[in-house]
Amino acid sequence: MRHRNGLRKLNRTSEHRQAMLRNMCNSLLQHEAIKTTLPKAKELRRVVEPLITLAKEPTLANRRLAFDRTRDRDIVTKLFNDLGPRFKARPGGYTRILKMGFRVGDNAPMAFVELVDRPVPVATESTAEAKQD
């Protein structure tokens, strides 16, 4: 039985795993989409989604909790000013994991992790003209 075995170890020490997930969380919140392996993506979901839920209620205590978990002031600002209001009406499920096949070197399953309501980049006139030529 798997009772109380709640996380993937990912062949790392706890300090390394915590630092890696914190860095991946910061990258995902900054760029709103990242590419990683499938097990890391599934574990990253458990780190990012509670932070976005925390950002839906913009109190000082929540900001301090978010800073404690991310250790990045710019990410906390984006989280509370942009992402929290964007996901205010959504009750959960802020991330999407798309499988991308297997990595060439070691055949590891790859995944694309993105925030659900990510704004679509708008093509400017110069890029639209370049595509037509």
N, CA, C and O atoms as a DFTB+ gen file, in Angstrom:
532 C
 N C O
     1  1       0.838      -1.193       0.000
     2  2       0.000       0.000       0.000
     3  2       0.879       1.251       0.000
     4  3       2.001       1.231       0.506
     5  1       0.365       2.322      -0.564
     6  2       1.142       3.552      -0.727
     7  2       0.756       4.627       0.275
     8  3       0.964       5.810       0.001
     9  1       0.214       4.270       1.401
    10  2      -0.243       5.291       2.338
    11  2       0.917       6.176       2.783
    12  3       1.993       5.685       3.124
    13  1       0.683       7.478       2.775
    14  2       1.611       8.496       3.254
    15  2       2.893       8.606       2.434
    16  3       3.859       9.213       2.895
    17  1       2.926       8.034       1.231
    18  2       4.062       8.210       0.329
    19  2       3.652       9.250      -0.700
    20  3       3.243       8.903      -1.809
    21  1       3.758      10.511      -0.343
    22  2       3.085      11.532      -1.120
    23  2       3.872      12.210      -2.199
    24  3       3.288      13.018      -2.921
    25  1       5.156      11.953      -2.377
    26  2       5.889      12.723      -3.373
    27  2       6.873      11.846      -4.118
    28  3       7.237      10.758      -3.670
    29  1       7.292      12.349      -5.269
    30  2       8.311      11.666      -6.057
    31  2       9.679      12.168      -5.605
    32  3       9.869      13.372      -5.437
    33  1      10.611      11.279      -5.412
    34  2      11.936      11.690      -4.956
    35  2      12.807      12.190      -6.092
    36  3      13.726      12.977      -5.863
    37  1      12.538      11.748      -7.312
    38  2      13.233      12.209      -8.515
    39  2      14.747      11.994      -8.442
    40  3      15.505      12.735      -9.070
    41  1      15.198      10.983      -7.679
    42  2      16.621      10.634      -7.528
    43  2      17.468      11.819      -7.058
    44  3      18.589      12.011      -7.530
    45  1      16.931      12.608      -6.132
    46  2      17.649      13.766      -5.617
    47  2      17.513      13.819      -4.106
    48  3      16.603      13.221      -3.531
    49  1      18.426      14.541      -3.469
    50  2      18.278      14.772      -2.041
    51  2      17.132      15.755      -1.827
    52  3      16.697      16.416      -2.770
    53  1      16.652      15.852      -0.619
    54  2      15.501      16.716      -0.371
    55  2      15.844      18.180      -0.630
    56  3      15.001      18.927      -1.127
    57  1      17.063      18.604      -0.303
    58  2      17.454      19.994      -0.544
    59  2      17.522      20.291      -2.036
    60  3      17.058      21.333      -2.499
    61  1      18.112      19.351      -2.785
    62  2      18.207      19.538      -4.235
    63  2      16.824      19.555      -4.868
    64  3      16.549      20.378      -5.741
    65  1      15.960      18.656      -4.436
    66  2      14.605      18.581      -4.987
    67  2      13.819      19.852      -4.690
    68  3      13.113      20.376      -5.553
    69  1      13.951      20.342      -3.455
    70  2      13.240      21.557      -3.079
    71  2      13.734      22.756      -3.881
    72  3      12.928      23.568      -4.335
    73  1      15.044      22.878      -4.061
    74  2      15.606      23.985      -4.831
    75  2      15.205      23.882      -6.303
    76  3      14.878      24.888      -6.932
    77  1      15.231      22.663      -6.852
    78  2      14.869      22.473      -8.255
    79  2      13.409      22.837      -8.494
    80  3      13.088      23.520      -9.467
    81  1      12.524      22.381      -7.607
    82  2      11.104      22.689      -7.775
    83  2      10.825      24.177      -7.578
    84  3       9.946      24.732      -8.237
    85  1      11.559      24.824      -6.684
    86  2      11.403      26.268      -6.496
    87  2      11.831      27.012      -7.756
    88  3      11.152      27.944      -8.187
    89  1      12.959      26.604      -8.352
    90  2      13.429      27.248      -9.585
    91  2      12.465      27.002     -10.739
    92  3      12.179      27.910     -11.519
    93  1      11.966      25.774     -10.845
    94  2      11.012      25.475     -11.917
    95  2       9.716      26.246     -11.718
    96  3       9.111      26.704     -12.687
    97  1       9.288      26.392     -10.478
    98  2       8.081      27.155     -10.163
    99  2       8.263      28.618     -10.578
   100  3       7.375      29.212     -11.189
   101  1       9.413      29.186     -10.243
   102  2       9.682      30.577     -10.615
   103  2       9.722      30.740     -12.132
   104  3       9.213      31.727     -12.664
   105  1      10.321      29.782     -12.828
   106  2      10.371      29.857     -14.286
   107  2       8.984      29.753     -14.900
   108  3       8.654      30.475     -15.840
   109  1       8.174      28.846     -14.358
   110  2       6.817      28.692     -14.887
   111  2       5.993      29.948     -14.650
   112  3       5.259      30.380     -15.539
   113  1       6.101      30.541     -13.465
   114  2       5.321      31.742     -13.178
   115  2       5.827      32.941     -13.979
   116  3       5.043      33.824     -14.325
   117  1       7.111      32.983     -14.274
   118  2       7.656      34.089     -15.057
   119  2       7.306      33.970     -16.533
   120  3       6.830      34.930     -17.138
   121  1       7.538      32.794     -17.117
   122  2       7.346      32.619     -18.559
   123  2       5.970      32.050     -18.906
   124  3       5.555      32.106     -20.064
   125  1       5.271      31.514     -17.934
   126  2       3.932      30.930     -18.051
   127  2       3.904      29.661     -18.881
   128  3       2.822      29.146     -19.164
   129  1       5.051      29.139     -19.280
   130  2       5.136      27.855     -19.968
   131  2       6.585      27.391     -19.941
   132  3       7.496      28.171     -20.218
   133  1       6.802      26.105     -19.603
   134  2       8.140      25.541     -19.623
   135  2       8.083      24.115     -20.158
   136  3       7.023      23.489     -20.192
   137  1       9.242      23.617     -20.572
   138  2       9.363      22.240     -21.044
   139  2      10.238      21.485     -20.051
   140  3      11.318      21.956     -19.695
   141  1       9.784      20.320     -19.600
   142  2      10.517      19.529     -18.624
   143  2      10.129      18.067     -18.782
   144  3       9.371      17.715     -19.686
   145  1      10.645      17.219     -17.906
   146  2      10.260      15.811     -17.972
   147  2       8.892      15.630     -17.311
   148  3       8.473      16.454     -16.498
   149  1       8.216      14.565     -17.660
   150  2       6.859      14.333     -17.179
   151  2       6.780      14.165     -15.659
   152  3       5.901      14.780     -15.054
   153  1       7.637      13.375     -14.999
   154  2       7.541      13.275     -13.539
   155  2       7.797      14.606     -12.830
   156  3       7.147      14.913     -11.831
   157  1       8.750      15.399     -13.349
   158  2       9.000      16.716     -12.753
   159  2       7.794      17.626     -12.942
   160  3       7.455      18.402     -12.048
   161  1       7.151      17.539     -14.088
   162  2       5.973      18.367     -14.366
   163  2       4.841      18.026     -13.411
   164  3       4.170      18.917     -12.890
   165  1       4.631      16.740     -13.182
   166  2       3.551      16.331     -12.280
   167  2       3.837      16.747     -10.847
   168  3       2.911      17.057     -10.098
   169  1       5.100      16.757     -10.457
   170  2       5.457      17.193      -9.104
   171  2       5.409      18.722      -9.012
   172  3       5.083      19.268      -7.958
   173  1       5.729      19.405     -10.100
   174  2       5.690      20.871     -10.124
   175  2       4.278      21.388      -9.912
   176  3       4.081      22.443      -9.308
   177  1       3.296      20.646     -10.409
   178  2       1.894      21.026     -10.228
   179  2       1.551      21.204      -8.754
   180  3       0.782      22.094      -8.391
   181  1       2.130      20.345      -7.902
   182  2       1.848      20.398      -6.469
   183  2       2.477      21.605      -5.792
   184  3       2.106      21.942      -4.668
   185  1       3.419      22.260      -6.452
   186  2       4.077      23.441      -5.895
   187  2       3.402      24.718      -6.395
   188  3       3.187      25.653      -5.624
   189  1       3.068      24.754      -7.686
   190  2       2.579      25.987      -8.318
   191  2       1.122      26.282      -7.960
   192  3       0.778      27.425      -7.659
   193  1       0.282      25.275      -7.991
   194  2      -1.155      25.523      -7.818
   195  2      -1.507      26.109      -6.443
   196  3      -2.349      27.005      -6.383
   197  1      -0.901      25.644      -5.330
   198  2      -1.192      26.317      -4.054
   199  2      -0.731      27.773      -4.011
   200  3      -1.342      28.594      -3.327
   201  1       0.350      28.101      -4.742
   202  2       0.802      29.494      -4.787
   203  2      -0.208      30.385      -5.493
   204  3      -0.462      31.507      -5.053
   205  1      -0.781      29.899      -6.574
   206  2      -1.774      30.697      -7.296
   207  2      -3.035      30.843      -6.452
   208  3      -3.655      31.906      -6.442
   209  1      -3.413      29.794      -5.752
   210  2      -4.561      29.884      -4.846
   211  2      -4.300      30.905      -3.753
   212  3      -5.201      31.647      -3.362
   213  1      -3.065      30.946      -3.256
   214  2      -2.675      31.916      -2.236
   215  2      -2.780      33.339      -2.785
   216  3      -3.161      34.258      -2.060
   217  1      -2.445      33.521      -4.060
   218  2      -2.432      34.848      -4.666
   219  2      -3.828      35.379      -4.964
   220  3      -3.981      36.561      -5.272
   221  1      -4.843      34.536      -4.878
   222  2      -6.204      35.003      -5.134
   223  2      -6.725      35.879      -4.002
   224  3      -7.669      36.644      -4.196
   225  1      -6.121      35.776      -2.828
   226  2      -6.495      36.605      -1.670
   227  2      -5.285      37.484      -1.328
   228  3      -4.381      37.019      -0.633
   229  1      -5.239      38.744      -1.797
   230  2      -4.018      39.552      -1.675
   231  2      -3.835      40.194      -0.295
   232  3      -4.023      41.401      -0.136
   233  1      -3.474      39.396       0.680
   234  2      -3.182      39.926       2.010
   235  2      -1.677      39.953       2.218
   236  3      -0.928      39.307       1.486
   237  1      -1.246      40.700       3.213
   238  2       0.175      40.782       3.516
   239  2       0.714      39.425       3.967
   240  3       1.828      39.044       3.609
   241  1      -0.067      38.712       4.740
   242  2       0.365      37.392       5.196
   243  2       0.552      36.440       4.019
   244  3       1.507      35.662       3.998
   245  1      -0.349      36.492       3.042
   246  2      -0.216      35.635       1.871
   247  2       0.996      36.023       1.029
   248  3       1.668      35.154       0.474
   249  1       1.280      37.328       0.930
   250  2       2.469      37.767       0.205
   251  2       3.739      37.249       0.884
   252  3       4.684      36.832       0.214
   253  1       3.750      37.279       2.196
   254  2       4.927      36.791       2.918
   255  2       5.087      35.286       2.761
   256  3       6.207      34.791       2.639
   257  1       3.975      34.555       2.763
   258  2       4.039      33.111       2.535
   259  2       4.548      32.810       1.124
   260  3       5.366      31.910       0.935
   261  1       4.065      33.562       0.141
   262  2       4.500      33.354      -1.244
   263  2       5.986      33.687      -1.392
   264  3       6.707      32.982      -2.097
   265  1       6.445      34.744      -0.742
   266  2       7.866      35.087      -0.822
   267  2       8.714      34.023      -0.151
   268  3       9.807      33.709      -0.624
   269  1       8.222      33.466       0.946
   270  2       8.951      32.411       1.639
   271  2       9.103      31.181       0.754
   272  3      10.112      30.479       0.833
   273  1       8.116      30.916      -0.083
   274  2       8.155      29.720      -0.928
   275  2       8.875      29.943      -2.252
   276  3       9.410      28.994      -2.826
   277  1       8.900      31.193      -2.754
   278  2       9.556      31.447      -4.041
   279  2      10.912      32.125      -3.888
   280  3      11.806      31.894      -4.702
   281  1      11.083      32.943      -2.879
   282  2      12.304      33.723      -2.641
   283  2      12.634      34.636      -3.819
   284  3      13.805      34.831      -4.146
   285  1      11.612      35.191      -4.450
   286  2      11.810      36.089      -5.588
   287  2      10.724      37.163      -5.551
   288  3       9.540      36.871      -5.714
   289  1      11.143      38.396      -5.336
   290  2      10.198      39.494      -5.177
   291  2       9.422      39.783      -6.453
   292  3       8.232      40.092      -6.398
   293  1      10.090      39.683      -7.611
   294  2       9.415      39.949      -8.888
   295  2       8.320      38.920      -9.162
   296  3       7.253      39.261      -9.672
   297  1       8.585      37.677      -8.825
   298  2       7.586      36.629      -9.028
   299  2       6.387      36.854      -8.119
   300  3       5.247      36.664      -8.541
   301  1       6.632      37.259      -6.875
   302  2       5.528      37.523      -5.944
   303  2       4.682      38.681      -6.445
   304  3       3.456      38.647      -6.338
   305  1       5.326      39.707      -6.992
   306  2       4.592      40.845      -7.552
   307  2       3.723      40.407      -8.720
   308  3       2.553      40.779      -8.799
   309  1       4.290      39.616      -9.627
   310  2       3.504      39.138     -10.765
   311  2       2.378      38.228     -10.300
   312  3       1.270      38.272     -10.836
   313  1       2.664      37.411      -9.310
   314  2       1.673      36.469      -8.793
   315  2       0.454      37.194      -8.242
   316  3      -0.677      36.799      -8.523
   317  1       0.669      38.249      -7.460
   318  2      -0.447      38.933      -6.808
   319  2      -1.080      40.012      -7.684
   320  3      -2.272      40.285      -7.543
   321  1      -0.312      40.634      -8.588
   322  2      -0.880      41.693      -9.422
   323  2      -1.506      41.173     -10.714
   324  3      -2.446      41.775     -11.233
   325  1      -0.994      40.063     -11.231
   326  2      -1.438      39.585     -12.535
   327  2      -2.153      38.237     -12.447
   328  3      -3.299      38.113     -12.879
   329  1      -1.486      37.237     -11.893
   330  2      -2.030      35.881     -11.921
   331  2      -3.186      35.674     -10.946
   332  3      -4.154      34.990     -11.279
   333  1      -3.102      36.247      -9.758
   334  2      -4.183      36.095      -8.776
   335  2      -5.513      36.614      -9.292
   336  3      -6.506      35.889      -9.242
   337  1      -5.568      37.859      -9.792
   338  2      -6.833      38.346     -10.361
   339  2      -7.284      37.577     -11.601
   340  3      -8.484      37.424     -11.828
   341  1      -6.331      37.089     -12.411
   342  2      -6.694      36.353     -13.620
   343  2      -7.416      35.044     -13.289
   344  3      -8.342      34.650     -13.997
   345  1      -6.994      34.373     -12.217
   346  2      -7.584      33.087     -11.855
   347  2      -8.589      33.197     -10.714
   348  3      -8.917      32.195     -10.079
   349  1      -9.082      34.409     -10.447
   350  2      -9.980      34.634      -9.313
   351  2     -11.233      33.759      -9.374
   352  3     -11.659      33.230      -8.348
   353  1     -11.821      33.600     -10.538
   354  2     -13.078      32.856     -10.666
   355  2     -12.856      31.357     -10.835
   356  3     -13.804      30.583     -10.712
   357  1     -11.634      30.935     -11.113
   358  2     -11.361      29.508     -11.348
   359  2     -11.122      28.812     -10.009
   360  3     -10.312      29.284      -9.210
   361  1     -11.809      27.701      -9.749
   362  2     -11.672      27.035      -8.444
   363  2     -10.445      26.139      -8.307
   364  3     -10.250      25.552      -7.242
   365  1      -9.625      26.011      -9.318
   366  2      -8.436      25.166      -9.251
   367  2      -8.062      24.730     -10.650
   368  3      -8.713      25.120     -11.619
   369  1      -7.022      23.927     -10.767
   370  2      -6.599      23.446     -12.073
   371  2      -6.010      24.554     -12.910
   372  3      -6.484      24.816     -14.016
   373  1      -4.977      25.214     -12.399
   374  2      -4.401      26.368     -13.083
   375  2      -3.334      25.986     -14.099
   376  3      -2.936      26.818     -14.914
   377  1      -2.865      24.741     -14.064
   378  2      -1.804      24.322     -14.975
   379  2      -2.299      23.245     -15.924
   380  3      -3.239      22.509     -15.625
   381  1      -1.643      23.171     -17.075
   382  2      -1.947      22.144     -18.076
   383  2      -0.631      21.453     -18.414
   384  3       0.383      22.108     -18.654
   385  1      -0.661      20.115     -18.429
   386  2       0.518      19.331     -18.771
   387  2       0.240      18.597     -20.079
   388  3      -0.677      17.780     -20.160
   389  1       1.032      18.894     -21.088
   390  2       0.896      18.257     -22.391
   391  2       2.111      17.363     -22.628
   392  3       3.248      17.812     -22.476
   393  1       1.883      16.114     -22.994
   394  2       2.988      15.201     -23.257
   395  2       3.602      15.526     -24.614
   396  3       2.894      15.817     -25.578
   397  1       4.946      15.471     -24.674
   398  2       5.668      15.878     -25.883
   399  2       6.537      14.778     -26.457
   400  3       7.478      15.077     -27.192
   401  1       6.271      13.543     -26.161
   402  2       7.099      12.477     -26.692
   403  2       8.267      12.181     -25.780
   404  3       8.159      12.323     -24.562
   405  1       9.391      11.767     -26.360
   406  2      10.530      11.325     -25.571
   407  2      11.784      12.083     -25.984
   408  3      11.954      12.443     -27.149
   409  1      12.665      12.320     -25.003
   410  2      13.908      13.039     -25.244
   411  2      14.853      12.157     -26.055
   412  3      14.869      10.938     -25.889
   413  1      15.633      12.773     -26.925
   414  2      16.496      12.028     -27.834
   415  2      17.617      11.303     -27.074
   416  3      17.904      10.144     -27.371
   417  1      18.240      11.956     -26.120
   418  2      19.416      11.382     -25.477
   419  2      19.143      10.166     -24.616
   420  3      19.812       9.143     -24.764
   421  1      18.171      10.258     -23.718
   422  2      17.937       9.171     -22.768
   423  2      16.521       8.615     -22.817
   424  3      16.150       7.801     -21.972
   425  1      15.730       9.038     -23.789
   426  2      14.363       8.532     -23.984
   427  2      13.449       8.844     -22.795
   428  3      12.502       8.104     -22.529
   429  1      13.730       9.932     -22.085
   430  2      12.882      10.330     -20.959
   431  2      11.598      10.959     -21.493
   432  3      11.647      11.714     -22.465
   433  1      10.450      10.666     -20.882
   434  2       9.198      11.281     -21.343
   435  2       9.201      12.780     -21.038
   436  3       9.458      13.193     -19.907
   437  1       8.915      13.580     -22.053
   438  2       8.946      15.031     -21.908
   439  2       7.535      15.589     -21.841
   440  3       6.586      14.974     -22.328
   441  1       7.408      16.773     -21.225
   442  2       6.101      17.403     -21.078
   443  2       6.245      18.916     -21.213
   444  3       7.298      19.488     -20.935
   445  1       5.172      19.535     -21.641
   446  2       5.083      20.995     -21.750
   447  2       4.091      21.443     -20.679
   448  3       2.924      21.053     -20.711
   449  1       4.548      22.253     -19.736
   450  2       3.702      22.722     -18.643
   451  2       3.380      24.181     -18.904
   452  3       4.281      24.982     -19.153
   453  1       2.097      24.532     -18.849
   454  2       1.707      25.920     -19.072
   455  2       0.552      26.281     -18.165
   456  3      -0.174      25.412     -17.681
   457  1       0.392      27.577     -17.940
   458  2      -0.774      28.064     -17.210
   459  2      -1.971      28.039     -18.154
   460  3      -1.833      28.291     -19.351
   461  1      -3.128      27.738     -17.615
   462  2      -4.301      27.467     -18.439
   463  2      -4.738      28.684     -19.250
   464  3      -4.936      28.561     -20.459
   465  1      -4.892      29.832     -18.639
   466  2      -5.384      31.020     -19.336
   467  2      -4.236      31.905     -19.805
   468  3      -4.276      33.124     -19.643
   469  1      -3.220      31.286     -20.384
   470  2      -2.058      32.035     -20.851
   471  2      -2.460      32.884     -22.040
   472  3      -3.094      32.374     -22.964
   473  1      -2.108      34.178     -22.050
   474  2      -2.467      35.011     -23.202
   475  2      -1.710      34.562     -24.449
   476  3      -0.520      34.252     -24.390
   477  1      -2.408      34.534     -25.563
   478  2      -1.817      34.125     -26.832
   479  2      -1.046      35.306     -27.403
   480  3      -1.590      36.408     -27.476
   481  1       0.225      35.106     -27.815
   482  2       0.970      36.219     -28.395
   483  2       0.350      36.647     -29.718
   484  3       0.033      35.814     -30.568
   485  1       0.184      37.953     -29.880
   486  2      -0.434      38.509     -31.080
   487  2       0.658      38.790     -32.097
   488  3       1.682      39.387     -31.765
   489  1       0.447      38.364     -33.328
   490  2       1.422      38.597     -34.391
   491  2       1.387      40.068     -34.801
   492  3       0.318      40.623     -35.056
   493  1       2.539      40.681     -34.862
   494  2       2.620      42.072     -35.295
   495  2       2.620      42.111     -36.821
   496  3       2.687      41.072     -37.478
   497  1       2.544      43.307     -37.371
   498  2       2.479      43.461     -38.837
   499  2       3.763      42.975     -39.497
   500  3       3.712      42.359     -40.561
   501  1       4.912      43.241     -38.883
   502  2       6.184      42.860     -39.503
   503  2       6.333      41.332     -39.547
   504  3       6.846      40.795     -40.528
   505  1       5.892      40.630     -38.500
   506  2       5.989      39.158     -38.538
   507  2       4.955      38.568     -39.473
   508  3       5.207      37.539     -40.100
   509  1       3.788      39.205     -39.581
   510  2       2.760      38.708     -40.504
   511  2       3.221      38.877     -41.954
   512  3       2.976      38.004     -42.787
   513  1       3.892      40.005     -42.260
   514  2       4.403      40.221     -43.620
   515  2       5.529      39.261     -43.937
   516  3       5.644      38.796     -45.071
   517  1       6.372      38.953     -42.945
   518  2       7.494      38.050     -43.174
   519  2       7.000      36.635     -43.461
   520  3       7.615      35.921     -44.253
   521  1       5.910      36.221     -42.838
   522  2       5.366      34.890     -43.073
   523  2       4.740      34.765     -44.460
   524  3       4.741      33.681     -45.044
   525  1       4.197      35.885     -45.000
   526  2       3.548      35.850     -46.303
   527  2       4.574      35.822     -47.435
   528  3       4.291      35.291     -48.508
   529  1       5.749      36.381     -47.211
   530  2       6.773      36.452     -48.273
   531  2       7.437      35.140     -48.509
   532  3       8.315      35.038     -49.366
